[in-house]
XYZ file of C-alpha atoms in Angstrom:
384
model
C -3.849 14.566 9.071
C -3.574 12.370 12.061
C -2.975 13.956 15.234
C -0.525 12.405 17.620
C -1.372 9.562 19.571
C 0.535 9.932 22.694
C 3.533 10.302 25.023
C 6.041 7.911 24.338
C 4.687 6.543 21.194
C 6.306 6.561 17.741
C 6.308 9.547 16.040
C 3.295 9.309 13.810
C 4.680 8.135 10.222
C 2.006 7.798 7.819
C 1.945 7.927 3.702
C -1.232 9.926 3.501
C -2.547 13.111 3.734
C -5.132 14.028 5.977
C -7.326 13.369 8.673
C -10.676 12.259 7.075
C -8.751 10.489 3.759
C -5.770 9.793 3.968
C -3.460 7.089 3.823
C -2.597 3.919 4.788
C -1.564 4.835 8.164
C 2.642 4.258 8.246
C 2.155 5.117 12.398
C 0.029 4.329 15.006
C -3.282 5.855 14.465
C -5.124 8.934 16.355
C -6.068 8.037 19.564
C -9.277 9.843 20.387
C -8.952 9.177 23.930
C -12.604 10.853 25.754
C -13.316 11.178 29.549
C -13.609 8.173 31.301
C -12.634 7.623 34.899
C -8.597 7.831 36.250
C -8.397 4.062 36.197
C -9.302 3.599 32.580
C -6.933 6.509 31.640
C -4.114 5.211 33.800
C -4.405 2.002 32.078
C -4.991 3.143 28.605
C -1.555 5.039 28.752
C 0.111 1.402 29.648
C 2.487 0.672 26.161
C 4.944 -1.673 25.465
C 8.692 -0.047 26.095
C 9.941 1.407 22.649
C 11.649 -1.386 21.049
C 9.304 -3.452 21.764
C 7.198 -1.115 20.325
C 9.009 -0.619 17.052
C 9.128 -4.230 16.715
C 5.248 -4.992 17.210
C 4.429 -2.712 14.365
C 7.531 -4.328 12.569
C 5.808 -7.406 12.567
C 2.454 -6.581 12.194
C 3.447 -4.739 8.708
C 5.367 -7.682 7.897
C 2.624 -10.387 8.260
C 0.280 -8.811 7.099
C 2.051 -7.541 3.751
C 3.044 -11.347 3.247
C -1.394 -11.707 2.295
C -1.467 -8.632 0.707
C 1.519 -10.052 -1.792
C -1.356 -13.276 -1.694
C -3.846 -11.512 -2.478
C -2.993 -9.621 -5.627
C -1.072 -12.346 -6.591
C -4.695 -14.435 -6.692
C -6.190 -11.279 -8.240
C -4.262 -11.181 -10.827
C -4.760 -14.678 -11.643
C -8.342 -14.766 -11.405
C -8.742 -11.858 -13.396
C -6.435 -12.854 -15.691
C -5.824 -14.712 -19.158
C -5.280 -18.277 -17.334
C -8.584 -17.706 -15.718
C -11.089 -14.221 -16.188
C -9.561 -12.898 -19.472
C -10.484 -9.500 -18.676
C -6.653 -8.216 -17.862
C -3.723 -8.796 -20.008
C -0.293 -7.220 -20.589
C -1.268 -6.037 -23.928
C -4.106 -3.847 -23.199
C -4.684 -1.123 -21.322
C -6.600 -3.560 -18.501
C -3.093 -4.009 -16.824
C -2.546 -7.583 -14.520
C -2.872 -5.427 -11.177
C -5.681 -3.373 -11.861
C -8.053 -5.897 -10.075
C -5.685 -5.334 -7.168
C -5.434 -1.649 -7.180
C -9.441 -1.085 -7.103
C -9.687 -3.443 -4.900
C -6.860 -2.161 -2.520
C -8.622 0.762 -2.848
C -12.066 -0.269 -2.013
C -10.966 -1.768 1.176
C -8.810 1.848 1.776
C -11.930 3.941 2.104
C -13.257 1.112 4.680
C -10.192 0.960 6.861
C -8.356 3.759 6.057
C -11.161 6.526 6.280
C -14.037 5.572 7.638
C -13.620 2.974 9.932
C -9.918 3.848 10.569
C -10.590 5.348 13.986
C -12.942 2.395 15.217
C -9.705 0.394 14.417
C -7.247 2.230 16.083
C -9.953 2.309 19.553
C -9.661 -1.460 19.555
C -5.549 -1.435 18.273
C -3.465 1.110 16.712
C -1.158 -1.820 15.380
C -4.051 -3.621 13.573
C -5.005 -0.320 12.478
C -1.364 0.351 11.152
C -1.007 -3.412 9.634
C -4.693 -3.207 7.652
C -3.820 -0.339 5.824
C 0.122 0.260 5.275
C 1.169 -4.015 5.259
C -1.996 -5.144 3.462
C -3.532 -2.726 1.745
C -0.395 -1.170 0.360
C 1.041 -4.663 -0.484
C -1.932 -5.546 -2.261
C -2.282 -2.534 -4.546
C 1.240 -1.653 -6.530
C 2.346 1.319 -8.415
C 5.121 0.171 -10.043
C 3.516 -2.720 -11.932
C 1.212 -0.523 -13.269
C 3.738 1.934 -14.179
C 5.775 -0.905 -15.740
C 2.977 -2.712 -17.888
C 2.525 1.071 -19.593
C 6.220 1.594 -20.279
C 6.254 -2.637 -21.918
C 3.427 -1.271 -24.244
C 4.912 1.807 -24.877
C 8.645 -0.420 -26.275
C 6.084 -2.037 -28.852
C 4.419 1.834 -29.539
C 1.495 1.163 -28.449
C 1.315 5.201 -27.107
C -2.599 5.400 -27.376
C -2.737 2.507 -24.905
C -0.295 4.305 -22.798
C -2.460 7.313 -22.569
C -5.570 5.296 -21.672
C -4.318 2.978 -19.277
C -3.224 5.912 -16.977
C -6.018 7.847 -17.767
C -8.512 4.777 -16.952
C -6.556 3.620 -14.270
C -6.519 6.620 -12.414
C -10.024 6.974 -13.236
C -11.152 3.413 -11.583
C -8.704 3.442 -8.638
C -10.330 7.095 -7.729
C -13.668 5.698 -8.232
C -13.283 2.677 -6.073
C -11.903 4.835 -3.252
C -14.757 6.917 -3.225
C -17.108 3.919 -3.717
C -15.603 2.484 -0.604
C -15.960 5.483 1.393
C -19.744 6.009 0.835
C -20.949 2.273 1.406
C -18.631 2.518 4.515
C -20.703 5.311 6.038
C -23.664 3.991 4.579
C -22.495 0.396 6.700
C -21.408 2.399 9.665
C -24.715 4.342 9.964
C -26.546 1.494 10.366
C -24.867 -0.043 12.789
C -24.863 3.216 15.005
C -28.925 3.733 14.696
C -30.135 1.534 17.112
C -27.325 2.726 19.904
C -27.529 6.384 19.478
C -28.844 6.553 22.942
C -25.771 4.692 24.600
C -23.032 6.730 22.822
C -21.590 7.645 26.092
C -21.344 4.098 26.858
C -19.968 2.845 23.914
C -17.009 5.530 24.117
C -16.024 4.321 27.363
C -16.036 0.494 26.398
C -13.653 1.345 23.338
C -11.339 3.093 25.772
C -11.765 -0.223 27.697
C -10.906 -2.415 25.137
C -7.850 -0.420 23.952
C -6.585 -0.842 27.544
C -7.093 -4.266 27.280
C -5.620 -5.043 23.693
C -2.061 -3.287 25.325
C -2.320 -5.455 28.102
C -1.897 -8.311 25.556
C 0.280 -6.554 22.796
C 3.625 -8.834 24.231
C 1.027 -12.270 23.679
C 0.099 -11.489 20.033
C 3.450 -9.613 18.980
C 4.978 -13.381 19.986
C 2.131 -15.344 18.124
C 2.941 -12.764 14.826
C 6.206 -13.682 15.087
C 5.348 -17.084 15.351
C 3.140 -16.415 12.071
C 5.436 -14.795 9.984
C 8.369 -17.214 10.897
C 5.798 -19.854 9.704
C 5.475 -18.081 6.660
C 8.923 -17.235 5.537
C 10.060 -21.494 6.313
C 7.017 -22.653 4.344
C 7.877 -19.976 1.013
C 11.402 -20.871 1.728
C 10.838 -24.596 1.268
C 8.427 -23.777 -1.154
C 10.617 -21.939 -3.526
C 13.528 -23.987 -3.119
C 11.291 -27.297 -4.396
C 9.717 -25.340 -6.962
C 12.762 -23.173 -8.168
C 13.494 -25.443 -11.720
C 10.537 -26.059 -12.532
C 7.445 -24.835 -10.384
C 5.707 -21.603 -12.193
C 4.866 -19.949 -9.226
C 8.266 -20.394 -7.479
C 8.644 -16.283 -7.833
C 5.650 -15.812 -5.570
C 7.522 -16.863 -2.561
C 10.274 -15.384 -2.939
C 8.180 -12.702 -3.280
C 6.831 -13.496 -0.047
C 10.313 -13.481 1.547
C 11.230 -9.993 0.129
C 7.945 -8.636 0.483
C 7.889 -7.216 3.958
C 10.892 -5.417 3.427
C 9.297 -3.106 0.710
C 7.017 -2.435 3.456
C 9.438 -1.564 6.291
C 11.028 0.564 3.801
C 8.129 2.543 2.827
C 6.897 2.582 6.552
C 10.457 4.078 7.191
C 9.883 6.987 4.287
C 6.867 8.232 5.512
C 8.395 11.201 8.503
C 8.912 13.114 4.341
C 5.371 13.334 3.909
C 3.996 17.021 4.515
C 7.682 17.691 5.878
C 8.288 19.462 2.667
C 11.856 20.651 1.396
C 14.437 21.992 3.572
C 13.500 23.980 6.974
C 10.894 26.384 5.601
C 8.815 23.180 4.543
C 8.924 24.357 0.918
C 5.984 22.679 -0.607
C 5.096 21.155 1.839
C 1.368 19.357 0.697
C 3.484 17.159 -1.562
C 3.943 13.647 0.507
C 7.309 13.287 -0.548
C 7.421 9.995 1.468
C 4.728 8.135 -1.348
C 6.362 10.460 -3.980
C 9.792 9.076 -3.187
C 8.509 5.082 -2.728
C 6.255 4.860 -6.054
C 8.748 6.401 -8.102
C 11.986 4.780 -7.101
C 10.313 1.612 -6.945
C 8.802 2.322 -10.027
C 12.818 3.068 -11.658
C 14.199 -0.173 -9.684
C 11.137 -2.206 -11.406
C 12.200 -0.869 -14.863
C 16.104 -1.703 -14.095
C 15.150 -5.679 -13.309
C 13.196 -5.301 -16.220
C 15.911 -4.673 -18.732
C 18.124 -6.777 -16.780
C 15.851 -10.016 -17.066
C 15.371 -9.415 -21.323
C 19.173 -9.274 -21.955
C 20.558 -11.719 -19.343
C 17.405 -14.200 -20.813
C 17.656 -17.247 -18.517
C 14.952 -18.712 -16.410
C 16.767 -18.428 -13.088
C 17.491 -15.053 -13.544
C 13.639 -14.128 -14.530
C 12.688 -16.147 -11.628
C 14.236 -14.162 -8.988
C 13.727 -10.829 -10.609
C 10.015 -11.402 -11.246
C 9.981 -12.507 -7.548
C 11.658 -9.532 -5.860
C 9.519 -7.291 -8.958
C 6.802 -8.504 -7.415
C 7.856 -9.056 -3.679
C 9.532 -6.133 -2.446
C 8.807 -3.743 -5.526
C 5.253 -4.174 -5.308
C 5.088 -4.071 -1.680
C 7.309 -0.392 -1.540
C 4.751 1.305 -3.957
C 1.514 1.558 -2.965
C -1.859 2.776 -5.476
C -3.949 3.160 -2.056
C -2.043 5.381 -0.317
C -1.626 7.262 -3.836
C -5.206 7.605 -4.559
C -6.655 8.456 -0.645
C -4.106 11.458 -0.793
C -5.163 12.336 -4.210
C -8.793 12.331 -2.924
C -8.013 14.271 -0.083
C -6.591 17.102 -2.292
C -9.344 17.020 -4.652
C -11.697 17.856 -1.675
C -9.935 20.068 -0.054
C -9.465 23.888 -0.950
C -6.916 23.423 -3.256
C -8.000 20.412 -5.798
C -4.966 21.961 -8.521
C -2.923 19.796 -5.764
C -4.085 16.384 -6.969
C -3.431 16.650 -10.295
C -0.392 18.701 -9.906
C 0.591 15.680 -7.535
C -0.959 13.092 -9.996
C 1.049 14.689 -12.710
C 4.528 14.404 -11.370
C 4.560 11.502 -9.620
C 3.131 9.461 -13.299
C 5.131 11.601 -15.383
C 8.496 11.346 -13.533
C 8.228 7.453 -13.467
C 7.345 6.943 -16.626
C 9.790 9.493 -18.309
C 12.685 7.704 -16.312
C 11.750 4.936 -17.183
C 11.869 5.161 -21.101
C 14.729 6.400 -19.795
C 16.056 3.203 -18.213
C 13.498 0.285 -19.595
C 12.800 1.305 -23.425
C 16.059 3.469 -24.842
C 18.684 0.241 -24.086
C 15.953 -2.009 -25.570
C 15.424 0.231 -28.517
C 18.767 0.395 -29.333
C 19.248 -2.906 -29.418
C 17.549 -5.017 -32.477
C 17.861 -8.415 -30.081
C 16.622 -6.787 -26.935
C 13.516 -5.690 -28.517
C 13.236 -9.139 -30.528
C 13.660 -10.970 -26.434
C 10.462 -8.798 -25.733
C 8.418 -9.425 -27.937
C 9.280 -13.087 -27.717
């Protein structure tokens, strides 16, 4: 897991599980302070006030979270029925599979191998990339909902294969990401082996200088966030009645809220149950985020079927794609799975996976499938 980042920093928040493999960094990443001159050390300890520091993380998360939503939509369209014809709502290759694979692959790069290097430049950027962007690019709730929709029509074999193949593909994606990133990092460092000490001091200096500019960066990103929200609001209003992408702009507006909630749940990771820390190897923050998002997703899907109006469909789809898509995450989940599988207790990875998938699926059966099965009209509306 991560170490503390320093005096007066925010409490470490993360959705991962190890030093080498976790997670989307839900808090500032590890600060690698090496020996340097007293002046450089003094500069590197200059930080934003606590309130501005907290606000800066929220702004970074929001901006990169919206970018993650837009990327997920692009990949869904690129590989979906409208363009690539690779993924579909009716097969085991669900629509969000490409974004989950890409996000898991990039987690191997930016959340594992290059995590410390990014942190040396900017801890805010490291959090924004892993928690904000990759966390919003991948979605567990969307994956679970597609399996529920297959089960409601009786395609149980597709459900089992959808979970197994989906887990295999994202698990392989992060492994492939880690291996390729290590190879690339080796190529970058090979010519500079003799100047490692100078490089380390340069990294500290870069970080010290970045702290001086954090207020400016925060204000710029705040303007970017305001612009993204304004544009999304205008497009949502103009396309709400007739546009097919109006739900996307709703998703961009509410998506950051999902990222923030996931960030706030992060202290539950590695905390365990009770004062004794029972089962502290289970990342309860990630577990709660994924299961709760999957349940709310199922409840909204049920509501959408029975209300059966275009405006309701648009609003609910936007909330599902944005808020719940950003609240749940596959990139952190698979990073935790990989870390546990590589530990001295590999069985924990599979127990954690079974708990996450089974609880989400069976609660979804109660919330989504049973109400539709009980009323024939609901099933007909779903099939149509």
